[in-house]
Coordinates of C-alpha atoms in Angstrom, one line a residue:
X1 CA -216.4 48.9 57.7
X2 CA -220.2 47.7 58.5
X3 CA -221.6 44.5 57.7
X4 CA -219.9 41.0 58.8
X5 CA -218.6 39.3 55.6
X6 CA -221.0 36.6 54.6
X7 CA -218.1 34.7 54.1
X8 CA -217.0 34.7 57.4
X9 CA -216.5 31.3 58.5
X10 CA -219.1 30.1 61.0
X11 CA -216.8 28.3 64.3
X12 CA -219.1 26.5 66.6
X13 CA -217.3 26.2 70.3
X14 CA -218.8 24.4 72.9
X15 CA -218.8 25.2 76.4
X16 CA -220.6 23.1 78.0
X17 CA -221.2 24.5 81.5
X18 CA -223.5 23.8 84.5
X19 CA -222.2 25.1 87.5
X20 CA -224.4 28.4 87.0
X21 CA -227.4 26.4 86.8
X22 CA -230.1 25.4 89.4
X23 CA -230.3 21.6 88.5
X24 CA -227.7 19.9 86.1
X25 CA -228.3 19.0 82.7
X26 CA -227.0 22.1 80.5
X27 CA -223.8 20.3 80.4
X28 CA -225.4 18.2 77.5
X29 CA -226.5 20.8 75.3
X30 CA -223.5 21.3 73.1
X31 CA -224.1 17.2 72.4
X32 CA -227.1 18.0 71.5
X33 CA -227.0 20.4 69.7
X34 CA -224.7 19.0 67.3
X35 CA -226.8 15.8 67.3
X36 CA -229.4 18.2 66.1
X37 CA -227.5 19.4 63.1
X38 CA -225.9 22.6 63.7
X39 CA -222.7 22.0 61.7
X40 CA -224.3 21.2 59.0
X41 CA -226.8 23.4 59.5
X42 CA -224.7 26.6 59.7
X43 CA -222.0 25.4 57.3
X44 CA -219.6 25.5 60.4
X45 CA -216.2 24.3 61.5
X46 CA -216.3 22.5 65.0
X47 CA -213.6 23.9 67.0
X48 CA -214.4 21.2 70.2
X49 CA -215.5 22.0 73.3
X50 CA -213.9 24.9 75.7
X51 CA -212.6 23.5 79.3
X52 CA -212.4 25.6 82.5
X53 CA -208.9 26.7 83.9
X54 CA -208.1 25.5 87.5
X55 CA -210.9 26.7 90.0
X56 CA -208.8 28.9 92.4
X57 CA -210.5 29.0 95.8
X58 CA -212.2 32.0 96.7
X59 CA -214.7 32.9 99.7
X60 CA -217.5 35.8 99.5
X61 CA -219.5 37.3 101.5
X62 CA -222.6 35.8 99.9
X63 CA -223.5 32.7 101.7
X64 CA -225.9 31.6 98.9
X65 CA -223.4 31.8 96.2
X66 CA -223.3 28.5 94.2
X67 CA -220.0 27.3 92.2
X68 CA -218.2 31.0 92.1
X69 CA -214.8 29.2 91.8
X70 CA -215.5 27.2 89.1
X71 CA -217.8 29.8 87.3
X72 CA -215.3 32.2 87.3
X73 CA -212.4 29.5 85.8
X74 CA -215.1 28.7 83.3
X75 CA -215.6 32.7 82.4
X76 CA -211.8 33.4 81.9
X77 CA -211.2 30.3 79.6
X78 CA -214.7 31.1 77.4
X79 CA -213.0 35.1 77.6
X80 CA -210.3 33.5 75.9
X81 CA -211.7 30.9 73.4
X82 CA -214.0 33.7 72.3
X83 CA -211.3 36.4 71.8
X84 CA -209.6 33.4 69.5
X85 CA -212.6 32.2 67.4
X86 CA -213.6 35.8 66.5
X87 CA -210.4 36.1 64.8
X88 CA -211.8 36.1 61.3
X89 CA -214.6 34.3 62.3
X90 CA -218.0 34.3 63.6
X91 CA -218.3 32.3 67.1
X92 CA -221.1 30.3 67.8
X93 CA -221.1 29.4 71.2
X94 CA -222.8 26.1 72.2
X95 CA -224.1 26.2 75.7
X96 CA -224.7 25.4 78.4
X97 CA -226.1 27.8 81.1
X98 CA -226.3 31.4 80.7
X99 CA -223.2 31.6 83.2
X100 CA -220.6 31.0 79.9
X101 CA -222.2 34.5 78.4
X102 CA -220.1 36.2 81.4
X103 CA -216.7 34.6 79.2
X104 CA -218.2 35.0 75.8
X105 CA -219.7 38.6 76.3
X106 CA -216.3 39.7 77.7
X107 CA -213.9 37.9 74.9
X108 CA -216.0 39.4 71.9
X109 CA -215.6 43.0 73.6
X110 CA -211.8 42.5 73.7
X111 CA -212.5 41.7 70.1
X112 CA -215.0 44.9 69.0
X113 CA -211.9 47.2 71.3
X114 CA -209.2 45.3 69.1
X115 CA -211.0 46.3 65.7
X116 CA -211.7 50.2 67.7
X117 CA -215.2 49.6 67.2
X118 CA -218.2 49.2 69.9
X119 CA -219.7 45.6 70.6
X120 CA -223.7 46.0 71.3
X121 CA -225.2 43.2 73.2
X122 CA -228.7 41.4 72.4
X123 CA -229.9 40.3 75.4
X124 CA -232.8 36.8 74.5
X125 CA -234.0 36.2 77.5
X126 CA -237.3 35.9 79.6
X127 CA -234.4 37.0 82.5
X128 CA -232.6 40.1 82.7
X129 CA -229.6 38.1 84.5
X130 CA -228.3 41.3 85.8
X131 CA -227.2 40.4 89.6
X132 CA -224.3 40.5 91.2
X133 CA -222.7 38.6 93.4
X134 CA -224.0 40.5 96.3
X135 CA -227.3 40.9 95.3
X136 CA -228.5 37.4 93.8
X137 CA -230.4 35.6 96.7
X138 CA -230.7 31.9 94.7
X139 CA -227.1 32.0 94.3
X140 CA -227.0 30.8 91.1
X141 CA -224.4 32.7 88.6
X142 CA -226.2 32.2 85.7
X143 CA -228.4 35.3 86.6
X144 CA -225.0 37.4 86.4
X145 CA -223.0 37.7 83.1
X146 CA -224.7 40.7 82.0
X147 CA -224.4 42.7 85.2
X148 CA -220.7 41.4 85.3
X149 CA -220.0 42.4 81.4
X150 CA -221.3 45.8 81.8
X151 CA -219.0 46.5 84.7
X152 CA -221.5 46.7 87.5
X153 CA -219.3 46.6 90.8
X154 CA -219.1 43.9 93.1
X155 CA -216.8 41.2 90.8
X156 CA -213.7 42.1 91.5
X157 CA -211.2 40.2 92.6
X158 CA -213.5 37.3 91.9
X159 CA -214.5 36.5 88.2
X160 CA -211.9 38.3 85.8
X161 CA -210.5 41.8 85.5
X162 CA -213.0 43.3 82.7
X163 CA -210.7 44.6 79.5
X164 CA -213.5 46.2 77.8
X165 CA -216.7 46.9 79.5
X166 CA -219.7 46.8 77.3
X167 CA -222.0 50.1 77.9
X168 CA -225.0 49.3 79.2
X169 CA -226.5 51.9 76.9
X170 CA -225.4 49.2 74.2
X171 CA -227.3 47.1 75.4
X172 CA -231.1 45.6 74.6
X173 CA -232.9 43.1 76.4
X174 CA -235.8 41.3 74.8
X175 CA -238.4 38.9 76.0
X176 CA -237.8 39.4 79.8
X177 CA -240.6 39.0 82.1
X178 CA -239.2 38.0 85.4
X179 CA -236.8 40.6 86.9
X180 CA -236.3 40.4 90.7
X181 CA -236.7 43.7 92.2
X182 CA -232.8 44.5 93.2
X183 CA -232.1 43.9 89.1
X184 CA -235.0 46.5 88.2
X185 CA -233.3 48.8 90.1
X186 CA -229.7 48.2 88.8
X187 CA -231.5 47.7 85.1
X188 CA -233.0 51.8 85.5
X189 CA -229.8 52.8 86.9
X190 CA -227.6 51.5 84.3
X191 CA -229.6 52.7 81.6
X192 CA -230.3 49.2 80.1
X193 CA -232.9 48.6 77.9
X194 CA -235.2 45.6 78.8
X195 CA -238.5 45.1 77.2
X196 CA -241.4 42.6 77.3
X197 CA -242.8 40.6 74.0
X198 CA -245.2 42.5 73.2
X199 CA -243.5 45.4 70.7
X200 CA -240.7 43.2 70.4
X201 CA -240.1 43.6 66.4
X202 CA -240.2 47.2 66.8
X203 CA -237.8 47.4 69.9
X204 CA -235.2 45.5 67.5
X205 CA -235.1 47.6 64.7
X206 CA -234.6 50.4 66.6
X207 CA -232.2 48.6 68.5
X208 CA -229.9 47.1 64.7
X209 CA -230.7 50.9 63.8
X210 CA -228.2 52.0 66.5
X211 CA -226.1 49.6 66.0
X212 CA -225.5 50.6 62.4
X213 CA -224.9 54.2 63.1
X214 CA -222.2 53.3 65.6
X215 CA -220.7 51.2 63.0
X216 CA -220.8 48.8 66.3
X217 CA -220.3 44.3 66.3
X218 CA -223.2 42.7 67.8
X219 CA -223.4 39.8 70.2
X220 CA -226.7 37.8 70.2
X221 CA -227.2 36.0 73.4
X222 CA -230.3 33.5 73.2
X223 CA -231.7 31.9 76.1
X224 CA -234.1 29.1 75.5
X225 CA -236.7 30.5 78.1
X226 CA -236.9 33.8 75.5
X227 CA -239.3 31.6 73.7
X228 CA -242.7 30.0 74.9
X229 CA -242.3 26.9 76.7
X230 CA -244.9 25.2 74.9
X231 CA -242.7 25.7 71.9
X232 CA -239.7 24.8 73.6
X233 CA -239.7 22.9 77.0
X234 CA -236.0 21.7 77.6
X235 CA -235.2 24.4 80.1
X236 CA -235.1 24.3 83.9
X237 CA -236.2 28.1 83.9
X238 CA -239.5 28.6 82.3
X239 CA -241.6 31.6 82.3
X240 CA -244.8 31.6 80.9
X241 CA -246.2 34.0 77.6
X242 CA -242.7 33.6 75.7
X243 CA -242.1 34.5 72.3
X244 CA -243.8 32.3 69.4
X245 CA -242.2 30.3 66.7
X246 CA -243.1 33.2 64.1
X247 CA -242.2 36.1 66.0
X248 CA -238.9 34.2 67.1
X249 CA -238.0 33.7 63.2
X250 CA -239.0 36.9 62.0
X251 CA -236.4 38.6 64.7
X252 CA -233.6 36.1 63.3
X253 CA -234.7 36.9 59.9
X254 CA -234.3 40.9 60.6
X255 CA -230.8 40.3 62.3
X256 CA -229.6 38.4 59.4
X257 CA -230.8 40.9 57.3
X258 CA -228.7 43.5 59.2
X259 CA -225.3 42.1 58.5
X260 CA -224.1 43.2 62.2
X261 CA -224.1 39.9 64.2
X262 CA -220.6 39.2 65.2
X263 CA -220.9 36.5 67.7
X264 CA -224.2 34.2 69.3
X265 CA -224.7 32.4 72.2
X266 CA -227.1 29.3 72.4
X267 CA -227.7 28.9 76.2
X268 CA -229.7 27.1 79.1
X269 CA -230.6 23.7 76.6
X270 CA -231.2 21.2 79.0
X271 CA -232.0 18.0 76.9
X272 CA -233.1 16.1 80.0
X273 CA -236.1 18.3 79.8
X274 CA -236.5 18.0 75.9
X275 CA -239.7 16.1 74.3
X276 CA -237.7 14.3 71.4
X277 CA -235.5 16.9 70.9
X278 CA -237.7 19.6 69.9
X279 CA -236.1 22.3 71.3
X280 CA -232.9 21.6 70.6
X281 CA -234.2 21.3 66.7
X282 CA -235.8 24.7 67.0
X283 CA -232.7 26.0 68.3
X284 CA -230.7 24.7 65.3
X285 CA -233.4 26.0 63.2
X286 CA -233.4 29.7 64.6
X287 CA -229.7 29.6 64.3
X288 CA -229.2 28.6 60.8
X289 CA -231.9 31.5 60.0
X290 CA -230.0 33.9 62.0
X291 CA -226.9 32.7 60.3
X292 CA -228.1 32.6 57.0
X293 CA -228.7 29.1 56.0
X294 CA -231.8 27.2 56.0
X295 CA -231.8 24.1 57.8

């Protein structure tokens, strides 16, 4: 068991998904993305781009709630697509806004339960994303995948039936420096570990240290806003004193290095926001060090 062939053949999918965001925009990051160079970049196959099942209605409590039926057909196709591309592969999933993580996040666990081994979950974010339905006030769903892929309550009967929960004890968050109050309390409660930037290289190598002694998969999930927004403006979600250039490649560098990642996520790319493409470039270029390549 351990380490993730280096063979493995990379599989970009694209999901390119809006609906959890606050303003549109995210549905063009998978273009690009590739227009950036990923494929060749990563060495990768192109499998397309994921589309949504048929929205079923559904009504909630929540009166702010933004796009839950067509979040939630989005999060059972991505479920699926991911559970497919991880066969023998490694996944990279081209977002798109944060919402698609609830899909990908739940497919790679069916995939980690399939193998009997535990999927740990890198969180990238300046946002801990960790509502739930009840408790987000903007409404907007991408602040829930990683509350609704740990199993906190309040989802069912509304996105789909959870397989394989990932323990929230399996799971670090990096970068974050905006958590609404109602997630601080469900983060403590859950046992989730969240930390700021500062001490972040230390965080992850105790982090890939228990994920080695489990023998566990790893899901990366990157969020644009985990780095600086001077470094990388083409999100609608900015949050100031982000991580830098070096500190973001020397954290790819050290995941690489551990042979664990299984699966990443490349989420909240807005290029309507981008200067030139920078950020979606940087993006590609964190990737392909994560990956292995050099761009």
């Amino acid at each position: 068991m351990g380490h993730i062939h280096a063979a493995s053949q990379i599989r970009l999918v694209g999901a390119p998904v809006e609906e959890g965001a606050g303003r549109p925009g995210c549905a063009l990051g998978p273009r690009a993305l590739r227009a950036a160079g990923i494929g060749a970049a990563l060495g990768a196959v192109d499998l397309g781009d994921v589309a949504p099942r048929q929205a079923r209605p559904l009504c909630h409590g929540n009166a702010a709630l933004k796009a839950l039926p067509e979040v939630s057909a989005w999060t059972e196709a991505l479920a699926e697509a991911a559970l497919a591309a991880s066969e023998g592969g490694v996944p990279v999933f081209l977002g798109g806004d944060h919402s698609l993580s609830a899909g990908t996040v739940t497919g790679m666990a069916r995939r980690a339960a399939a193998l009997g081994r535990p999927l740990f979950l890198l969180w990238l974010d300046a946002h801990p994303d960790f509502h739930t339905l009840d408790t987000t006030t903007s409404g907007n769903l991408h602040g829930t995948p990683a509350a609704y892929a740990t199993g906190r309550p309040g989802f069912e009967g509304y996105f789909p039936a959870l397989a394989a929960p990932v323990d929230p004890r399996r799971v670090c968050m990096l970068g974050v420096r905006s958590v609404d109050p109602a997630e601080a309390g469900a983060l403590a409660e859950a046992g989730v570990a969240a930390h700021g930037v500062p001490g972040l290289g230390r965080a992850l190598t105790a982090f890939l240290s228990r994920v080695a002694a489990e023998d566990g998969l790893l899901h990366v999930s990157l969020d644009v806003d985990f780095l600086d927004p001077g470094l990388a403006p083409a999100v609608g979600t900015t949050v100031p004193a982000g991580a830098g250039r070096r500190a973001a490649l020397a954290a790819m560098d050290r995941l690489r290095a551990s042979g664990r990642v299984a699966s990443l996520d490349l989420v909240e790319l807005n290029p309507r926001l981008d200067r030139g493409g920078r950020t979606a470039r940087l993006m590609v270029e964190l990737a392909a060090r994560l990956l292995g390549r050099r761009t």
